Short mmCIF file of C-alpha atoms in Angstrom, two decimals:
data_model
loop_
_atom_site.label_atom_id
_atom_site.label_comp_id
_atom_site.label_asym_id
_atom_site.label_seq_id
_atom_site.Cartn_x
_atom_site.Cartn_y
_atom_site.Cartn_z
CA MET A 371 39.49 -27.27 -5.58
CA LYS A 372 36.27 -25.97 -5.34
CA HIS A 373 33.35 -26.21 -8.30
CA TYR A 374 32.48 -23.18 -8.63
CA ASP A 375 33.41 -19.38 -7.99
CA TYR A 376 30.07 -19.14 -6.33
CA LEU A 377 26.83 -20.75 -5.14
CA ILE A 378 23.99 -18.69 -5.60
CA VAL A 379 20.81 -20.24 -3.75
CA GLY A 380 17.80 -19.18 -5.46
CA SER A 381 17.16 -17.80 -8.62
CA GLY A 382 14.61 -15.33 -8.39
CA LEU A 383 16.06 -11.18 -9.23
CA PHE A 384 18.34 -10.76 -6.43
CA GLY A 385 20.14 -14.50 -7.17
CA SER A 386 19.80 -14.33 -11.27
CA THR A 387 20.98 -11.03 -12.30
CA PHE A 388 24.29 -11.96 -9.80
CA ALA A 389 24.72 -14.97 -11.67
CA TYR A 390 24.50 -12.81 -14.94
CA ARG A 391 27.51 -10.29 -14.16
CA ALA A 392 29.96 -12.82 -13.03
CA HIS A 393 28.80 -14.81 -15.45
CA LYS A 394 29.53 -11.87 -18.10
CA ILE A 395 33.57 -11.62 -16.45
CA GLY A 396 34.42 -15.44 -16.63
CA LYS A 397 32.88 -16.61 -13.41
CA LYS A 398 31.61 -19.73 -12.57
CA CYS A 399 27.86 -20.03 -11.20
CA LEU A 400 25.82 -22.80 -9.36
CA VAL A 401 21.74 -21.40 -9.04
CA ILE A 402 19.97 -23.76 -7.14
CA ASP A 403 16.33 -23.23 -5.87
CA LYS A 404 13.77 -25.54 -3.51
CA ARG A 405 11.05 -25.10 -6.18
CA PRO A 406 10.13 -26.14 -9.53
CA HIS A 407 11.25 -24.11 -11.62
CA LEU A 408 13.72 -20.62 -11.44
CA GLY A 409 12.79 -17.04 -11.54
CA GLY A 410 11.50 -17.13 -7.83
CA ASN A 411 8.31 -14.65 -7.55
CA VAL A 412 8.31 -13.94 -10.86
CA TYR A 413 8.05 -16.53 -12.57
CA CYS A 414 5.42 -17.02 -15.05
CA GLU A 415 2.89 -19.76 -16.13
CA LYS A 416 1.47 -20.12 -20.16
CA ILE A 417 -2.54 -21.27 -19.45
CA GLU A 418 -5.14 -20.62 -21.76
CA GLY A 419 -2.24 -18.95 -23.74
CA ILE A 420 -1.98 -16.50 -21.17
CA ASN A 421 1.18 -15.73 -18.38
CA VAL A 422 0.26 -16.44 -15.32
CA HIS A 423 1.72 -13.96 -12.37
CA LYS A 424 1.68 -17.76 -10.43
CA TYR A 425 3.04 -15.29 -6.79
CA GLY A 426 1.24 -12.51 -7.18
CA ALA A 427 1.23 -9.71 -9.57
CA HIS A 428 4.66 -7.67 -10.75
CA ILE A 429 4.93 -4.61 -12.81
CA PHE A 430 8.15 -3.51 -13.45
CA HIS A 431 8.58 0.58 -12.76
CA THR A 432 11.58 2.73 -12.54
CA SER A 433 13.30 6.16 -13.12
CA ASN A 434 17.17 4.46 -13.10
CA LYS A 435 17.61 4.30 -17.10
CA LYS A 436 20.06 2.25 -16.78
CA VAL A 437 17.99 0.14 -14.65
CA TRP A 438 15.83 -0.01 -17.49
CA ASP A 439 18.59 -0.06 -20.48
CA PHE A 440 19.56 -2.89 -18.33
CA VAL A 441 16.59 -5.01 -18.41
CA ASN A 442 15.79 -3.63 -22.03
CA SER A 443 19.02 -5.71 -22.81
CA ILE A 444 17.46 -8.83 -22.19
CA VAL A 445 14.28 -8.72 -23.10
CA GLU A 446 12.37 -5.73 -24.25
CA PHE A 447 9.83 -4.69 -22.04
CA ASN A 448 5.77 -3.83 -23.07
CA ARG A 449 4.60 -0.29 -22.30
CA TYR A 450 1.52 -1.59 -19.65
CA THR A 451 1.25 1.23 -17.83
CA ASN A 452 -0.37 0.47 -14.34
CA SER A 453 -4.26 1.79 -13.32
CA PRO A 454 -5.59 0.34 -11.00
CA ILE A 455 -8.87 0.61 -9.78
CA ALA A 456 -10.91 -0.04 -6.11
CA TYR A 457 -14.54 -1.59 -5.86
CA TYR A 458 -16.32 -0.45 -2.89
CA LYS A 459 -20.31 -1.14 -2.54
CA GLY A 460 -20.89 -1.25 -5.95
CA LYS A 461 -18.55 1.67 -6.93
CA PHE A 462 -15.73 1.99 -8.69
CA TYR A 463 -12.99 4.47 -7.62
CA ASN A 464 -9.93 5.15 -9.81
CA LEU A 465 -6.69 5.10 -8.13
CA PRO A 466 -4.10 6.64 -6.71
CA PHE A 467 -5.95 9.08 -5.20
CA ASN A 468 -6.20 11.70 -7.97
CA MET A 469 -9.08 14.05 -9.03
CA ASN A 470 -10.53 11.06 -10.98
CA THR A 471 -11.40 9.98 -7.67
CA PHE A 472 -11.66 12.63 -5.72
CA TYR A 473 -14.35 12.97 -9.04
CA GLN A 474 -16.06 9.81 -8.01
CA LEU A 475 -16.50 10.58 -4.30
CA TRP A 476 -17.59 14.24 -4.11
CA GLY A 477 -18.58 15.08 -7.14
CA VAL A 478 -16.13 17.76 -7.52
CA LYS A 479 -14.73 18.86 -10.52
CA THR A 480 -11.03 21.45 -10.05
CA PRO A 481 -8.33 20.75 -7.86
CA ALA A 482 -9.40 23.52 -5.91
CA GLU A 483 -13.19 22.39 -4.38
CA ALA A 484 -11.04 18.48 -3.85
CA HIS A 485 -8.31 20.40 -2.23
CA ALA A 486 -10.43 21.96 -0.03
CA LYS A 487 -12.79 19.32 0.79
CA ILE A 488 -9.29 17.17 2.04
CA GLU A 489 -8.39 20.04 3.88
CA GLU A 490 -11.83 20.49 5.80
CA GLN A 491 -12.05 16.07 6.45
CA LYS A 492 -8.75 16.71 7.75
CA SER A 493 -9.30 19.57 10.41
CA ILE A 494 -12.78 17.49 11.63
CA ALA A 495 -10.05 14.20 12.15
CA MET A 496 -7.44 17.03 13.47
CA THR A 497 -10.07 18.95 15.68
CA GLN A 498 -11.48 14.89 17.20
CA MET A 499 -7.40 14.19 18.41
CA ASN A 500 -7.39 17.26 19.71
CA ALA A 501 -10.31 17.20 22.12
CA GLU A 502 -9.24 13.93 23.16
CA GLY A 503 -5.84 15.06 23.72
CA ILE A 504 -4.65 12.68 21.10
CA THR A 505 -1.30 15.60 19.99
CA GLU A 506 0.57 12.58 17.98
CA PRO A 507 -0.89 9.68 15.12
CA ARG A 508 -1.12 6.71 17.75
CA ASN A 509 -2.30 4.43 14.89
CA LEU A 510 -2.80 3.93 11.29
CA GLU A 511 -6.57 5.08 11.97
CA GLU A 512 -5.71 7.82 13.26
CA GLN A 513 -2.67 8.82 11.48
CA ALA A 514 -4.56 7.96 8.11
CA ARG A 515 -7.21 10.48 8.67
CA ILE A 516 -5.00 13.37 9.61
CA LEU A 517 -3.32 12.30 5.72
CA ILE A 518 -7.09 12.63 4.31
CA GLY A 519 -9.56 12.45 6.17
CA ASN A 520 -12.43 10.66 6.96
CA ASP A 521 -14.36 9.81 3.29
CA ILE A 522 -11.53 7.90 1.29
CA TYR A 523 -10.14 6.25 4.68
CA GLU A 524 -13.27 4.09 5.01
CA SER A 525 -14.02 3.76 1.67
CA LEU A 526 -10.95 2.94 0.03
CA ILE A 527 -7.84 2.64 3.08
CA LYS A 528 -9.63 1.13 6.21
CA GLY A 529 -10.89 -2.24 4.88
CA TYR A 530 -8.69 -3.14 2.80
CA THR A 531 -5.69 -2.74 4.84
CA GLU A 532 -7.31 -4.63 7.97
CA LYS A 533 -6.98 -7.45 5.29
CA GLN A 534 -3.83 -6.62 4.31
CA TRP A 535 -2.59 -6.71 8.10
CA GLY A 536 -4.88 -8.69 9.53
CA ARG A 537 -5.68 -6.55 12.62
CA LYS A 538 -7.34 -3.39 12.82
CA CYS A 539 -6.07 0.47 11.98
CA SER A 540 -6.93 1.02 15.31
CA GLU A 541 -4.24 -1.70 16.50
CA LEU A 542 -0.95 -1.37 13.22
CA PRO A 543 1.22 1.64 14.08
CA ALA A 544 1.53 4.55 12.33
CA PHE A 545 4.46 4.94 10.55
CA ILE A 546 3.31 2.13 7.89
CA ILE A 547 1.08 5.01 6.52
CA LYS A 548 3.11 8.12 7.66
CA ARG A 549 1.86 9.30 3.39
CA LEU A 550 -0.36 9.24 0.48
CA PRO A 551 -0.06 9.62 -2.72
CA VAL A 552 -2.53 12.15 -3.38
CA ARG A 553 -2.53 14.01 -6.76
CA PHE A 554 -4.18 16.86 -7.94
CA ILE A 555 -5.13 15.88 -11.42
CA PHE A 556 -6.33 13.65 -13.95
CA ASP A 557 -3.98 11.32 -13.52
CA ASN A 558 -4.71 6.78 -13.12
CA ASN A 559 -1.25 6.30 -13.72
CA TYR A 560 -0.17 4.67 -9.96
CA PHE A 561 3.58 4.91 -10.84
CA ASN A 562 5.44 8.73 -10.80
CA ASP A 563 8.63 6.76 -11.80
CA CYS A 564 9.27 7.18 -15.71
CA TYR A 565 9.66 4.06 -16.84
CA GLN A 566 7.42 0.47 -16.30
CA GLY A 567 6.47 -2.11 -17.72
CA ILE A 568 6.29 -5.73 -18.29
CA PRO A 569 8.90 -8.41 -20.26
CA ILE A 570 7.53 -9.79 -24.10
CA GLY A 571 6.34 -12.81 -23.35
CA GLY A 572 6.33 -12.37 -19.56
CA TYR A 573 8.65 -12.51 -16.80
CA ASN A 574 10.13 -15.77 -17.71
CA GLN A 575 12.24 -14.78 -20.09
CA LEU A 576 13.41 -12.36 -18.27
CA ILE A 577 14.53 -15.05 -16.06
CA ASN A 578 15.44 -17.25 -18.46
CA GLY A 579 17.52 -14.42 -20.20
CA LEU A 580 19.89 -13.10 -17.20
CA LEU A 581 20.58 -16.97 -16.77
CA ASP A 582 21.24 -18.04 -20.46
CA GLY A 583 24.65 -20.05 -19.85
CA VAL A 584 24.55 -20.77 -16.32
CA GLU A 585 24.63 -23.32 -14.56
CA THR A 586 21.38 -24.44 -12.89
CA ARG A 587 19.56 -26.58 -10.52
CA THR A 588 15.97 -27.01 -8.84
CA GLY A 589 14.33 -28.59 -6.96
CA ILE A 590 17.29 -28.21 -4.91
CA ASN A 591 16.88 -27.89 -0.89
CA PHE A 592 20.06 -25.80 0.12
CA PHE A 593 19.27 -26.78 4.41
CA GLU A 594 18.95 -30.42 3.55
CA ASN A 595 22.67 -31.05 2.10
CA ARG A 596 23.65 -27.66 3.69
CA THR A 597 27.69 -28.76 4.61
CA GLN A 598 27.73 -30.70 0.84
CA TRP A 599 26.73 -26.64 -1.10
CA GLU A 600 28.82 -24.67 1.65
CA LYS A 601 31.89 -26.93 0.04
CA ILE A 602 31.59 -26.95 -3.75
CA ALA A 603 31.56 -22.74 -4.22
CA ASN A 604 34.29 -20.66 -2.84
CA LYS A 605 31.85 -17.43 -2.40
CA ILE A 606 27.20 -18.18 -1.24
CA VAL A 607 25.60 -15.25 -2.27
CA PHE A 608 22.24 -16.32 -0.12
CA THR A 609 18.48 -15.02 -1.01
CA GLY A 610 16.77 -16.79 1.13
CA LYS A 611 15.91 -16.15 4.95
CA ILE A 612 18.20 -14.73 6.91
CA ASP A 613 17.10 -16.59 10.63
CA GLU A 614 16.92 -20.03 8.42
CA PHE A 615 20.29 -19.27 7.79
CA TYR A 616 21.54 -18.90 11.35
CA ASP A 617 19.10 -21.89 12.52
CA TYR A 618 16.43 -19.14 13.84
CA GLN A 619 19.27 -18.56 16.81
CA PHE A 620 17.62 -15.56 17.69
CA GLY A 621 14.36 -16.82 17.39
CA LYS A 622 12.03 -16.72 14.08
CA LEU A 623 11.22 -13.55 12.60
CA GLU A 624 7.39 -12.45 11.13
CA TYR A 625 5.71 -12.60 7.72
CA ARG A 626 2.34 -12.04 5.82
CA THR A 627 1.69 -14.34 3.17
CA VAL A 628 -0.61 -14.48 0.44
CA ARG A 629 -3.37 -17.44 -1.13
CA PHE A 630 -4.14 -17.56 -4.01
CA GLU A 631 -7.45 -18.72 -5.96
CA GLU A 632 -7.09 -19.50 -9.12
CA GLU A 633 -9.87 -19.53 -12.30
CA VAL A 634 -10.26 -19.97 -15.93
CA LEU A 635 -13.34 -17.82 -17.06
CA GLU A 636 -14.95 -19.26 -20.77
CA THR A 637 -14.98 -15.40 -21.15
CA THR A 638 -12.30 -13.04 -23.34
CA ASN A 639 -13.01 -10.15 -20.76
CA TYR A 640 -13.76 -10.45 -17.26
CA GLN A 641 -13.26 -6.98 -15.60
CA GLY A 642 -11.22 -5.02 -17.62
CA ASN A 643 -8.27 -3.45 -15.60
CA ALA A 644 -5.89 -5.61 -15.09
CA VAL A 645 -5.85 -5.18 -10.72
CA VAL A 646 -9.34 -4.57 -8.92
CA ASN A 647 -9.63 -3.86 -5.87
CA TYR A 648 -11.91 -4.78 -3.18
CA THR A 649 -11.64 -2.14 0.01
CA GLU A 650 -15.18 -3.74 1.48
CA ARG A 651 -13.46 -5.94 5.32
CA ASP A 652 -16.29 -8.60 4.15
CA ILE A 653 -15.02 -9.73 0.72
CA PRO A 654 -12.17 -11.89 2.01
CA TYR A 655 -9.90 -11.38 -0.75
CA THR A 656 -7.94 -8.07 -1.45
CA ARG A 657 -7.97 -7.80 -5.40
CA ILE A 658 -8.39 -10.13 -8.72
CA ILE A 659 -5.92 -9.42 -10.97
CA GLU A 660 -6.64 -10.56 -14.70
CA HIS A 661 -3.43 -11.34 -15.79
CA LYS A 662 -4.55 -11.00 -19.17
CA HIS A 663 -3.84 -7.22 -19.00
CA PHE A 664 -0.55 -7.33 -18.34
CA GLU A 665 0.49 -8.48 -21.79
CA MET A 666 -2.38 -8.13 -24.76
CA PHE A 667 -4.39 -4.21 -25.61
CA GLY A 668 -7.16 -3.06 -27.47
CA LEU A 669 -8.22 -6.22 -30.45
CA GLU A 670 -5.68 -8.46 -28.40
CA ILE A 671 -8.02 -9.35 -26.26
CA GLU A 672 -10.43 -11.02 -28.01
CA LYS A 673 -8.09 -13.35 -29.93
CA PHE A 674 -7.78 -15.72 -26.81
CA PRO A 675 -12.44 -16.99 -26.18
CA LYS A 676 -10.71 -17.19 -22.35
CA THR A 677 -9.57 -15.30 -19.01
CA VAL A 678 -7.41 -16.78 -15.79
CA ILE A 679 -8.06 -15.29 -12.78
CA THR A 680 -6.56 -14.83 -9.05
CA LYS A 681 -7.66 -13.47 -6.44
CA GLU A 682 -6.13 -13.01 -3.68
CA PHE A 683 -6.40 -13.35 0.20
CA SER A 684 -3.99 -12.06 2.63
CA THR A 685 -2.81 -14.48 5.23
CA GLU A 686 -1.26 -14.71 8.71
CA TRP A 687 2.59 -16.70 8.17
CA LYS A 688 2.71 -20.10 8.92
CA ASP A 689 5.70 -22.48 9.44
CA GLY A 690 5.76 -24.11 5.92
CA MET A 691 3.43 -21.46 4.19
CA GLU A 692 5.80 -19.49 1.87
CA PRO A 693 7.17 -15.56 2.93
CA TYR A 694 5.90 -13.08 1.28
CA TYR A 695 5.71 -9.31 3.41
CA PRO A 696 8.20 -8.45 6.29
CA ILE A 697 6.28 -7.34 8.79
CA ASN A 698 8.70 -4.51 10.63
CA ASP A 699 7.42 -3.19 13.04
CA GLU A 700 9.65 -3.35 16.06
CA LYS A 701 10.16 -6.63 17.29
CA ASN A 702 10.48 -8.07 13.89
CA ASN A 703 13.84 -5.80 13.24
CA THR A 704 15.43 -5.87 16.32
CA LEU A 705 14.99 -9.60 15.75
CA TYR A 706 16.85 -9.03 12.18
CA ARG A 707 19.13 -6.56 12.87
CA LYS A 708 21.25 -9.76 15.40
CA TYR A 709 20.84 -11.90 12.37
CA GLU A 710 22.13 -8.35 9.81
CA ASN A 711 24.83 -8.04 12.03
CA LEU A 712 25.61 -11.74 12.03
CA ALA A 713 26.13 -11.64 8.17
CA LYS A 714 28.19 -8.53 8.42
CA LYS A 715 31.31 -10.57 9.91
CA GLU A 716 30.49 -13.31 7.21
CA LYS A 717 33.34 -12.70 4.69
CA ASN A 718 32.17 -15.14 2.03
CA THR A 719 28.87 -14.53 1.14
CA ILE A 720 26.64 -12.38 0.38
CA PHE A 721 22.79 -11.77 1.78
CA GLY A 722 20.04 -10.45 -1.23
CA GLY A 723 16.94 -9.89 -1.69
CA ARG A 724 13.84 -9.02 0.90
CA LEU A 725 14.39 -11.99 2.50
CA ALA A 726 17.91 -12.00 3.24
CA GLU A 727 17.56 -8.34 4.13
CA TYR A 728 14.15 -8.65 5.60
CA LYS A 729 12.39 -5.71 3.93
CA TYR A 730 9.96 -5.14 0.89
CA TYR A 731 11.74 -4.43 -1.98
CA ASP A 732 10.32 -3.09 -5.17
CA MET A 733 11.69 -4.95 -8.51
CA HIS A 734 13.88 -2.47 -9.55
CA LYS A 735 15.59 -1.50 -6.34
CA ILE A 736 16.69 -5.76 -6.21
CA ILE A 737 18.64 -5.42 -9.68
CA GLU A 738 20.14 -1.54 -8.58
CA GLU A 739 21.44 -3.32 -5.96
CA VAL A 740 23.53 -5.83 -8.13
CA LEU A 741 24.32 -4.02 -10.52
CA ASN A 742 26.13 -1.93 -7.52
CA ILE A 743 28.07 -4.60 -6.54
CA ASP A 744 31.64 -5.39 -6.81
CA ILE A 745 31.35 -8.78 -8.06
#
């Protein structure tokens, strides 16, 4: 007799949502996680009364009402709207690229003026490429210039992207930046989705609600006693690295990772915004997160005498580091497909999430996928 219907390896959004659905229909589940806490990368730690996103900022957004209603049935979400700001050479610019950004860059005041300026710069970039006999963009730099022009590329894209990927834009594939959001309206809302927000009380409230009544164990590494864990359940839900599951038999997939530097500051309000991107190449971190602004608004900010900020440094991934962003270039995608073919043959293992499927997932897409699984 197996002890459980499902052994769920990983307590992030995929594993926790799967456990919730299985538990609701009477399935016996065990969720294990190698970290000392539940929640995967959405885990928050309470510091100075502030919910700190320990593994980077997470903002929930979706246009899928079914997904939005589902997460709000677990915990109510607040009204947070993501409106990041870019800092470049002593000046601030609104994101995403919109009329506020164009006014800050060029002083243009109408959509027609902004459109004309962008088209002028795009035309210059195309003319330069044609003069060199280039018919299609060969890299990210050329792609960005013909999409948005030189000014925005140089000030708001180039340095940030090179820090994010650890490579020059001229060495990155063009497909990474095939589309750029451009709005000819004064609108700093980063997302186009109908719904967005943060769980009131932090993401731990969402995870705790999803795992309510489900048996969980933390500090457990599935691979340290794999044979034992595979024996205790009828099926496994695996959310870790797919190449590790298959003992790296075809080789190791590559990632980018992030290093975090966290500080508690003796001020009520450090930067006035949750997210500020630093787009200069010479500034080593990509952005600063001030966690207070995700859940505190207006005068509420002043009630807490301190604030917590996190500087994020994009880093080349090595063994032992936490994998964050899959590098979906041709080499890695070809390698992943080999592992994917093995996974398709598994009858008693379900693979899900960004590591098991080797692709970047927004949170709502993870939940949407789990809601559509036949459990």
